CSV table of C-alpha atoms in Angstrom, one decimal:
chain,number,residue,atom,x,y,z
A,294,MET,CA,2.3,46.6,-4.8
A,295,LYS,CA,3.5,43.3,-6.3
A,296,ILE,CA,6.0,41.4,-4.2
A,297,ASP,CA,8.1,38.5,-5.5
A,298,GLU,CA,7.0,35.3,-3.9
A,299,ARG,CA,10.5,34.1,-3.6
A,300,HIS,CA,11.2,37.1,-1.3
A,301,LEU,CA,8.4,36.1,1.0
A,302,ILE,CA,9.6,32.5,1.1
A,303,GLN,CA,13.0,33.8,2.1
A,304,LEU,CA,11.5,36.1,4.8
A,305,ALA,CA,9.4,33.1,6.1
A,306,ALA,CA,12.6,31.0,6.4
A,307,VAL,CA,14.4,33.7,8.4
A,308,VAL,CA,11.5,34.2,10.7
A,309,LYS,CA,11.1,30.4,11.2
A,310,THR,CA,14.7,29.8,12.1
A,311,GLY,CA,15.4,33.2,13.9
A,312,GLY,CA,18.4,34.1,11.9
A,313,VAL,CA,19.6,35.0,8.4
A,314,THR,CA,22.3,32.4,8.3
A,315,GLU,CA,19.9,29.7,9.5
A,316,GLY,CA,17.2,30.6,7.1
A,317,ALA,CA,19.6,30.6,4.2
A,318,ALA,CA,20.7,27.1,5.2
A,319,LEU,CA,17.0,26.0,5.3
A,320,LEU,CA,16.6,27.1,1.7
A,321,GLY,CA,20.0,25.9,0.5
A,322,MET,CA,21.0,29.5,-0.2
A,323,ALA,CA,24.0,31.7,0.5
A,324,GLN,CA,23.5,34.0,3.5
A,325,PRO,CA,24.6,37.2,1.7
A,326,ALA,CA,21.9,36.6,-1.0
A,327,VAL,CA,19.2,36.3,1.7
A,328,SER,CA,20.5,39.4,3.5
A,329,ARG,CA,20.3,41.4,0.2
A,330,THR,CA,16.7,40.2,-0.3
A,331,LEU,CA,15.6,41.4,3.1
A,332,SER,CA,17.4,44.7,2.7
A,333,MET,CA,15.8,45.3,-0.7
A,334,LEU,CA,12.4,44.3,0.6
A,335,GLU,CA,12.5,46.7,3.6
A,336,LYS,CA,13.7,49.5,1.3
A,337,ARG,CA,10.8,48.9,-1.1
A,338,LEU,CA,8.2,48.6,1.7
A,339,GLY,CA,9.6,51.6,3.6
A,340,GLU,CA,9.0,49.6,6.8
A,341,PRO,CA,11.3,47.5,9.0
A,342,LEU,CA,10.7,43.7,8.9
A,343,PHE,CA,12.5,42.9,12.2
A,344,LEU,CA,12.8,44.6,15.6
A,345,LYS,CA,16.3,46.2,16.1
A,346,GLY,CA,18.7,44.6,18.5
A,347,ARG,CA,16.7,41.4,19.1
A,348,ARG,CA,18.5,38.0,18.9
A,349,PRO,CA,17.2,35.7,17.7
A,350,LEU,CA,15.6,37.9,15.1
A,351,GLN,CA,12.0,38.8,15.9
A,352,PRO,CA,9.7,40.1,13.1
A,353,THR,CA,7.6,43.3,13.3
A,354,PRO,CA,3.9,42.9,12.9
A,355,LEU,CA,4.2,43.6,9.2
A,356,GLY,CA,7.2,41.2,9.0
A,357,ARG,CA,5.1,38.5,10.7
A,358,ALA,CA,2.2,39.0,8.4
A,359,LEU,CA,4.3,38.7,5.3
A,360,ALA,CA,6.2,35.8,6.7
A,361,ASP,CA,2.9,33.9,7.2
A,362,HIS,CA,2.1,34.3,3.5
A,363,GLY,CA,5.7,33.2,2.7
A,364,GLN,CA,5.4,30.2,5.1
A,365,THR,CA,2.2,29.1,3.1
A,366,MET,CA,4.2,29.3,-0.2
A,367,LEU,CA,7.1,27.5,1.4
A,368,ALA,CA,4.9,24.6,2.6
A,369,ALA,CA,3.2,24.4,-0.8
A,370,SER,CA,6.6,24.3,-2.5
A,371,ARG,CA,7.8,21.6,-0.1
A,372,LYS,CA,4.7,19.5,-0.7
A,373,ALA,CA,5.1,19.9,-4.5
A,374,SER,CA,8.7,18.8,-4.2
A,375,ASP,CA,7.6,15.7,-2.1
A,376,THR,CA,4.9,14.9,-4.7
A,377,ILE,CA,7.4,15.0,-7.5
A,378,GLU,CA,9.8,12.7,-5.7
A,379,SER,CA,7.0,10.4,-4.6
A,380,PHE,CA,5.9,10.1,-8.2
A,381,ARG,CA,9.4,9.5,-9.5
A,382,VAL,CA,10.0,6.6,-7.2
A,383,GLY,CA,6.5,5.2,-7.6
A,384,LYS,CA,5.3,5.9,-4.0
A,385,GLY,CA,2.5,8.3,-5.0
A,386,GLY,CA,0.1,8.8,-7.8
A,387,THR,CA,-3.0,6.9,-9.2
A,388,VAL,CA,-3.0,3.6,-10.9
A,389,ARG,CA,-6.1,3.0,-13.2
A,390,ILE,CA,-6.7,-0.6,-13.7
A,391,GLY,CA,-9.5,-2.7,-15.4
A,392,GLY,CA,-10.1,-6.4,-15.4
A,393,THR,CA,-12.5,-9.3,-15.8
A,394,PRO,CA,-14.8,-9.5,-12.8
A,395,PHE,CA,-14.1,-13.0,-11.5
A,396,PHE,CA,-10.3,-12.6,-11.7
A,397,MET,CA,-10.4,-9.2,-10.1
A,398,ASP,CA,-12.6,-10.3,-7.3
A,399,ALA,CA,-10.9,-13.6,-6.6
A,400,LEU,CA,-7.2,-12.7,-7.1
A,401,ILE,CA,-6.5,-9.1,-7.9
A,402,ALA,CA,-8.5,-7.5,-5.0
A,403,GLY,CA,-6.2,-9.1,-2.4
A,404,MET,CA,-3.1,-8.0,-4.4
A,405,ILE,CA,-4.2,-4.6,-4.4
A,406,ALA,CA,-4.6,-4.6,-0.6
A,407,GLU,CA,-1.1,-6.0,-0.2
A,408,PHE,CA,0.3,-3.3,-2.6
A,409,GLN,CA,-1.3,-0.4,-0.8
A,410,ASN,CA,-0.1,-1.7,2.6
A,411,GLN,CA,3.3,-1.1,1.1
A,412,HIS,CA,2.5,2.0,-0.9
A,413,PRO,CA,-0.3,3.8,1.1
A,414,ASP,CA,-0.1,7.0,-0.9
A,415,VAL,CA,-0.8,5.2,-4.2
A,416,ARG,CA,-4.5,5.4,-5.2
A,417,ILE,CA,-6.1,2.5,-7.1
A,418,ASP,CA,-9.0,3.2,-9.4
A,419,GLN,CA,-10.6,0.1,-10.8
A,420,ILE,CA,-13.3,-0.8,-13.4
A,421,TYR,CA,-14.6,-4.1,-14.6
A,422,GLY,CA,-14.8,-5.2,-18.2
A,423,TYR,CA,-13.9,-7.9,-20.8
A,424,PHE,CA,-11.2,-7.7,-23.4
A,425,PRO,CA,-13.1,-5.6,-26.0
A,426,ASP,CA,-14.1,-3.0,-23.4
A,427,LEU,CA,-10.7,-3.0,-21.7
A,428,ARG,CA,-8.9,-2.6,-25.0
A,429,ALA,CA,-11.1,0.4,-25.9
A,430,ALA,CA,-10.5,1.9,-22.3
A,431,LEU,CA,-6.7,1.5,-22.9
A,432,LYS,CA,-6.7,3.2,-26.2
A,433,ALA,CA,-8.9,6.1,-24.9
A,434,ASP,CA,-6.5,6.5,-21.9
A,435,GLN,CA,-9.2,5.7,-19.4
A,436,ILE,CA,-7.1,3.0,-17.7
A,437,ASP,CA,-3.3,2.4,-17.4
A,438,LEU,CA,-3.4,-1.3,-17.1
A,439,ALA,CA,-5.8,-4.2,-18.0
A,440,ILE,CA,-5.7,-7.6,-16.4
A,441,CYS,CA,-7.6,-10.1,-18.5
A,442,PRO,CA,-7.5,-13.4,-20.4
A,443,ILE,CA,-6.7,-13.2,-24.2
A,444,ASP,CA,-5.7,-15.7,-26.8
A,445,ILE,CA,-3.6,-13.6,-29.2
A,446,LEU,CA,-3.2,-9.9,-30.0
A,447,ASP,CA,-3.7,-8.6,-33.5
A,448,GLU,CA,-0.6,-7.3,-35.3
A,449,GLY,CA,-0.4,-3.6,-35.1
A,450,SER,CA,-2.8,-3.5,-32.1
A,451,GLY,CA,-0.5,-0.9,-30.3
A,452,LEU,CA,-0.8,-3.0,-27.1
A,453,GLU,CA,1.7,-5.1,-25.1
A,454,PHE,CA,0.7,-8.3,-23.4
A,455,GLN,CA,2.6,-10.0,-20.5
A,456,GLN,CA,1.4,-13.4,-19.5
A,457,ILE,CA,1.0,-14.0,-15.7
A,458,LEU,CA,-1.0,-17.3,-15.6
A,459,PRO,CA,-1.6,-19.9,-18.2
A,460,GLY,CA,-5.2,-20.6,-19.1
A,461,ARG,CA,-7.0,-23.6,-17.5
A,462,ASN,CA,-10.6,-24.1,-16.9
A,463,VAL,CA,-12.2,-26.5,-14.3
A,464,ILE,CA,-15.7,-27.6,-13.4
A,465,ALA,CA,-16.5,-26.1,-10.1
A,466,CYS,CA,-19.0,-27.3,-7.6
A,467,ARG,CA,-19.7,-27.4,-3.8
A,468,VAL,CA,-17.4,-29.4,-1.7
A,469,THR,CA,-20.2,-31.8,-0.7
A,470,HIS,CA,-21.3,-32.5,-4.4
A,471,PRO,CA,-22.4,-36.1,-5.1
A,472,LEU,CA,-20.2,-36.3,-8.1
A,473,LEU,CA,-17.1,-36.1,-5.9
A,474,LEU,CA,-18.0,-39.5,-4.6
A,475,LYS,CA,-18.0,-41.2,-8.0
A,476,ARG,CA,-14.9,-43.2,-8.8
A,477,ARG,CA,-15.1,-43.0,-12.5
A,478,LEU,CA,-16.8,-39.9,-13.8
A,479,GLN,CA,-18.3,-40.0,-17.2
A,480,PRO,CA,-19.6,-37.0,-19.3
A,481,GLN,CA,-23.2,-38.1,-19.0
A,482,HIS,CA,-22.9,-37.8,-15.2
A,483,LEU,CA,-22.1,-34.1,-15.6
A,484,LEU,CA,-25.2,-33.6,-17.8
A,485,ASP,CA,-27.5,-34.9,-15.1
A,486,PHE,CA,-27.0,-31.6,-13.1
A,487,PRO,CA,-28.0,-28.0,-13.8
A,488,TRP,CA,-25.4,-25.3,-14.7
A,489,VAL,CA,-24.6,-21.8,-13.6
A,490,ALA,CA,-23.7,-19.7,-16.7
A,491,PRO,CA,-21.0,-17.1,-16.5
A,492,PRO,CA,-22.0,-13.4,-17.0
A,493,PRO,CA,-22.9,-12.4,-20.6
A,494,GLY,CA,-19.8,-11.2,-22.5
A,495,SER,CA,-17.5,-13.5,-20.5
A,496,PRO,CA,-15.3,-15.7,-22.6
A,497,LEU,CA,-16.2,-18.5,-20.0
A,498,LEU,CA,-19.7,-18.5,-21.5
A,499,ALA,CA,-18.5,-19.6,-24.9
A,500,ASP,CA,-16.2,-22.1,-23.1
A,501,LEU,CA,-19.2,-23.6,-21.3
A,502,ARG,CA,-21.2,-24.0,-24.4
A,503,SER,CA,-18.3,-25.6,-26.2
A,504,MET,CA,-17.6,-28.0,-23.3
A,505,LEU,CA,-21.2,-29.1,-22.9
A,506,LEU,CA,-21.4,-29.7,-26.7
A,507,SER,CA,-18.2,-31.9,-26.5
A,508,PHE,CA,-20.0,-34.0,-23.9
A,509,GLY,CA,-22.9,-34.6,-26.1
A,510,ALA,CA,-25.4,-32.2,-24.6
A,511,THR,CA,-28.2,-31.2,-27.0
A,512,GLU,CA,-29.4,-28.3,-24.8
A,513,LEU,CA,-28.1,-26.2,-21.9
A,514,ARG,CA,-29.6,-26.7,-18.5
A,515,ILE,CA,-28.9,-23.2,-17.3
A,516,ARG,CA,-30.5,-22.4,-13.9
A,517,TYR,CA,-28.7,-19.3,-12.9
A,518,THR,CA,-26.8,-16.6,-14.9
A,519,GLY,CA,-25.3,-13.1,-14.6
A,520,GLY,CA,-24.2,-13.3,-11.0
A,521,SER,CA,-21.0,-11.9,-9.5
A,522,LEU,CA,-18.3,-14.2,-8.3
A,523,PHE,CA,-19.6,-14.0,-4.7
A,524,SER,CA,-23.1,-14.8,-5.7
A,525,VAL,CA,-22.1,-17.7,-8.0
A,526,ILE,CA,-20.1,-19.2,-5.1
A,527,ASN,CA,-23.0,-18.8,-2.6
A,528,TYR,CA,-25.4,-20.3,-5.3
A,529,LEU,CA,-23.1,-23.4,-5.8
A,530,LYS,CA,-22.8,-23.8,-2.0
A,531,GLY,CA,-26.6,-24.2,-1.7
A,532,THR,CA,-27.2,-26.4,-4.8
A,533,ASN,CA,-25.8,-29.3,-6.8
A,534,ALA,CA,-25.3,-27.0,-9.8
A,535,LEU,CA,-22.0,-27.0,-11.7
A,536,THR,CA,-20.2,-24.2,-13.5
A,537,VAL,CA,-17.0,-23.6,-15.5
A,538,LEU,CA,-14.4,-21.3,-13.8
A,539,PRO,CA,-10.7,-20.6,-14.2
A,540,HIS,CA,-8.7,-23.0,-12.1
A,541,GLY,CA,-6.9,-20.0,-10.6
A,542,VAL,CA,-10.2,-18.5,-9.3
A,543,VAL,CA,-11.3,-21.8,-7.8
A,544,PHE,CA,-7.9,-22.3,-6.2
A,545,ALA,CA,-8.1,-18.9,-4.6
A,546,GLN,CA,-11.2,-20.1,-2.7
A,547,ARG,CA,-9.5,-23.2,-1.2
A,548,ASN,CA,-9.3,-21.7,2.3
A,549,GLU,CA,-13.0,-21.0,2.4
A,550,LYS,CA,-13.6,-24.8,1.8
A,551,SER,CA,-16.9,-24.0,0.1
A,552,ILE,CA,-16.3,-24.9,-3.6
A,553,THR,CA,-13.8,-27.2,-5.4
A,554,ALA,CA,-13.0,-28.4,-8.8
A,555,LEU,CA,-14.2,-31.8,-10.0
A,556,PRO,CA,-11.2,-34.0,-10.9
A,557,VAL,CA,-12.0,-34.0,-14.5
A,558,ASN,CA,-10.2,-32.6,-17.6
A,559,VAL,CA,-12.3,-30.3,-19.7
A,560,PRO,CA,-11.5,-28.7,-23.1
A,561,HIS,CA,-10.6,-25.1,-22.9
A,562,PRO,CA,-9.2,-22.8,-25.5
A,563,GLU,CA,-5.5,-21.6,-25.6
A,564,ARG,CA,-5.9,-18.5,-23.5
A,565,ALA,CA,-3.7,-16.9,-20.8
A,566,LEU,CA,-4.3,-14.3,-18.1
A,567,GLY,CA,-2.0,-11.3,-18.4
A,568,LEU,CA,-1.2,-7.7,-18.1
A,569,LEU,CA,-2.2,-5.5,-21.0
A,570,LYS,CA,-1.1,-2.0,-21.6
A,571,ARG,CA,-0.5,0.6,-24.5
A,572,ALA,CA,2.8,0.2,-26.1
A,573,ASP,CA,3.2,4.0,-26.4
A,574,ALA,CA,2.0,4.7,-22.9
A,575,PRO,CA,4.1,7.2,-20.9
A,576,ARG,CA,6.2,5.7,-18.1
A,577,MET,CA,4.2,5.8,-14.8
A,578,PRO,CA,6.5,4.5,-11.9
A,579,ALA,CA,3.5,3.6,-9.7
A,580,VAL,CA,1.9,1.6,-12.6
A,581,ASP,CA,5.2,-0.1,-13.1
A,582,HIS,CA,5.5,-1.0,-9.4
A,583,PHE,CA,1.9,-2.3,-9.3
A,584,ALA,CA,2.5,-4.4,-12.5
A,585,ARG,CA,5.6,-6.0,-10.9
A,586,HIS,CA,3.7,-6.6,-7.6
A,587,VAL,CA,1.0,-8.5,-9.6
A,588,GLN,CA,3.6,-10.4,-11.6
A,589,ASN,CA,5.3,-11.5,-8.4
A,590,GLY,CA,2.0,-12.5,-6.8
A,591,PHE,CA,1.2,-14.7,-9.7
A,592,ASP,CA,4.7,-16.2,-9.9
A,593,ASN,CA,4.1,-17.5,-6.4
A,594,LEU,CA,0.6,-18.6,-7.3
A,595,LYS,CA,1.6,-20.5,-10.3
A,596,HIS,CA,3.8,-22.9,-8.3
A,597,LEU,CA,1.0,-23.6,-5.8
A,598,ILE,CA,-1.5,-24.2,-8.5
A,599,LYS,CA,0.9,-26.5,-10.4
A,600,ARG,CA,1.6,-28.5,-7.3
A,601,HIS,CA,-2.2,-28.9,-6.8
A,602,GLU,CA,-2.7,-30.0,-10.4
A,603,GLU,CA,0.0,-32.6,-10.1
A,604,ALA,CA,-1.6,-33.9,-6.9
A,605,VAL,CA,-4.9,-34.5,-8.5
A,606,VAL,CA,-5.9,-37.6,-10.7
A,607,TRP,CA,-7.7,-35.9,-13.6
A,608,GLY,CA,-10.3,-38.0,-15.2
A,609,LEU,CA,-12.4,-38.0,-18.4
């Protein structure tokens, strides 16, 4: 015998509340409609669903068994409604993001933690990559949002880019580096020390080569390459090596007091960190909320970095 699931849900509501009027109110229905459903169900089953003369209503064993099934359906329906509402307001769902390793580790990871403290039911799935890989992942619908530095988008790319931090590179070193004691740094002073190369595929690697060539270097004295941000920082802390990093990444380490930026201006391409997404992507409230959270975080960070830049006398 096939029974309408809606009838079981109505039965469960009446059993749960102990009365037809109360059960109807729980479901947002009219009392006569629920009464008709119960009468029709009893006639079809040929068995009573409630004990006669009991107030509040008490189910028969069959009524209780069927109400248990209805309660399961009612709970699932409520959960589905909650999921829909949570999705609509951006408090639930999954945000799939990708980004360049150094920025993700130094800046975005902390912003993800702050975001999830406010939206604990939003799941974040993250991957690492550089612009070509992230662009491909966006177009293949593998991620919803990319956070990466780019210079310019090709016309007709189908992507939208929102700048969150202007590009600026610095030379990073440990806080006790001997070059910090020099009053007038010259390019040849920088060439006296070994260098840490950014990971292969990173635009910073091309920046490093271009910068050293502009200083007159004829060969690259690379001593370490391919490390994560954490390993690069630990390597710098234990050596007199230098490397090129985005100023925002170095600034994010200021409280650790382990690495700093040499007060020298270095050439770097016109490039900006930003949020990249597909122009035709369906609206995802949780993704929109996360993007705004990152944007607000960088708005605050930009002012702090700008203040720091104005306080430093940049040489060379």
